[in-house]
């Protein structure tokens, strides 16, 4: 679902919200319900924390950021990296105090990166590496959702092998869960075919299929089985200070992944991927990094997971007509209202619906990157190699290591290119 959209018009008015900003914020908030829960679920985190990540952090990020249309919230890559960081520290990822400790450390890491000028490091990440990282994230999303969608548990660690095992054993799929997942995809397809419903297709599929399952009396696991879903505003959370020394490395990894994603959101093209020939980090401003740090600092005390600039949620806001930072503020307000009045209802959402939507998100992420794949492939063997290697790494390794590998290989490829260029100049001179 991390996808590009057409360029947005320049921000027109930041002093007061326009009606189209309020509408765009409302649509973004509705979209945040299934996506926030789904991202938290796929990483083994409490679904309620995924919802809370779209309230105060989104408001703070929009108010303080340099890129006015960027929506700061939970993304798939951040969720996966956060869950991995907590598990590697041997901490319960569903315990709010542990999550709060990680989120607060992510805020500190982002602030430190801003002071050190992380953009200089991000500038070295090539298009091929960024694209391979995004594709690997998509495969992780799809492979991680197979159990929720079909009830099949693959034993392989490698995500490509999980997909192959799933395809090879259709007899091990749960018939009920698979039927619900297929129905979810069909409802989404019908809603997506209607232009007025396209931005809400995920929400329509969630609501309609969920209602049909309960009316028909189909017994399948529900979202409430993953953990407690909040029935009101996010509660005050006190971080577990004693576990912080064990989370420093993980927090730096989460911060790096979050900022790498946010760096691809440019002021004039908020939902777009890296432009042709432009290094991904060139557009990463210090103010945006500090805004995301502030969003995480606030989120740490209100039951939120780590957050960053979300290309998918930004794309939804832009497609819905967002023109200023007030769209992001409105999305946080509307989501808070939804949690107050309809929060408990989300616990009755069938897991098969969430799994099917996650698979759709992963497939849409792959399709959105096809132009970048073609561009990287046309640039020659170096970009092709970076794309393939980073993609394979992201399907086998934790995402932060895949990102680090992509950055190191990009730097090495750049150095080789400079060396070859100097030798050619010397030979012709």
Coordinates of C-alpha atoms in Angstrom, one line a residue, residues 121 124-126 128-130 132-133 256-257 385-413:
X121 CA 23.8 9.1 4.8
X124 CA 23.9 7.5 -0.6
X125 CA 21.0 5.0 -0.9
X126 CA 20.3 4.3 -4.6
X128 CA 17.7 0.1 -6.8
X129 CA 18.3 -0.4 -3.1
X130 CA 15.3 1.6 -2.0
X132 CA 14.4 -3.7 -3.4
X133 CA 13.8 -2.7 0.2
X256 CA 16.5 4.6 10.4
X257 CA 13.8 2.6 8.7
X385 CA 22.3 -5.9 -8.6
X386 CA 21.4 -3.5 -5.8
X387 CA 17.7 -4.1 -6.4
X388 CA 18.0 -7.9 -6.4
X389 CA 20.4 -8.2 -3.4
X390 CA 18.4 -5.8 -1.2
X391 CA 15.2 -7.5 -2.1
X392 CA 16.5 -10.9 -1.2
X393 CA 18.0 -9.6 2.0
X394 CA 14.6 -8.1 3.0
X395 CA 12.9 -11.4 2.5
X396 CA 15.4 -13.2 4.8
X397 CA 16.8 -10.6 7.2
X398 CA 15.2 -8.1 9.6
X399 CA 14.3 -5.0 7.6
X400 CA 16.8 -2.8 9.4
X401 CA 19.7 -5.1 8.3
X402 CA 18.4 -5.2 4.8
X403 CA 18.3 -1.3 4.8
X404 CA 21.8 -1.2 6.2
X405 CA 23.1 -3.6 3.5
X406 CA 21.4 -1.6 0.8
X407 CA 23.1 1.6 2.1
X408 CA 26.5 -0.1 2.3
X409 CA 26.2 -1.6 -1.2
X410 CA 25.0 1.7 -2.6
X411 CA 28.1 3.4 -1.1
X412 CA 30.4 0.8 -2.5
X413 CA 28.8 1.0 -5.9

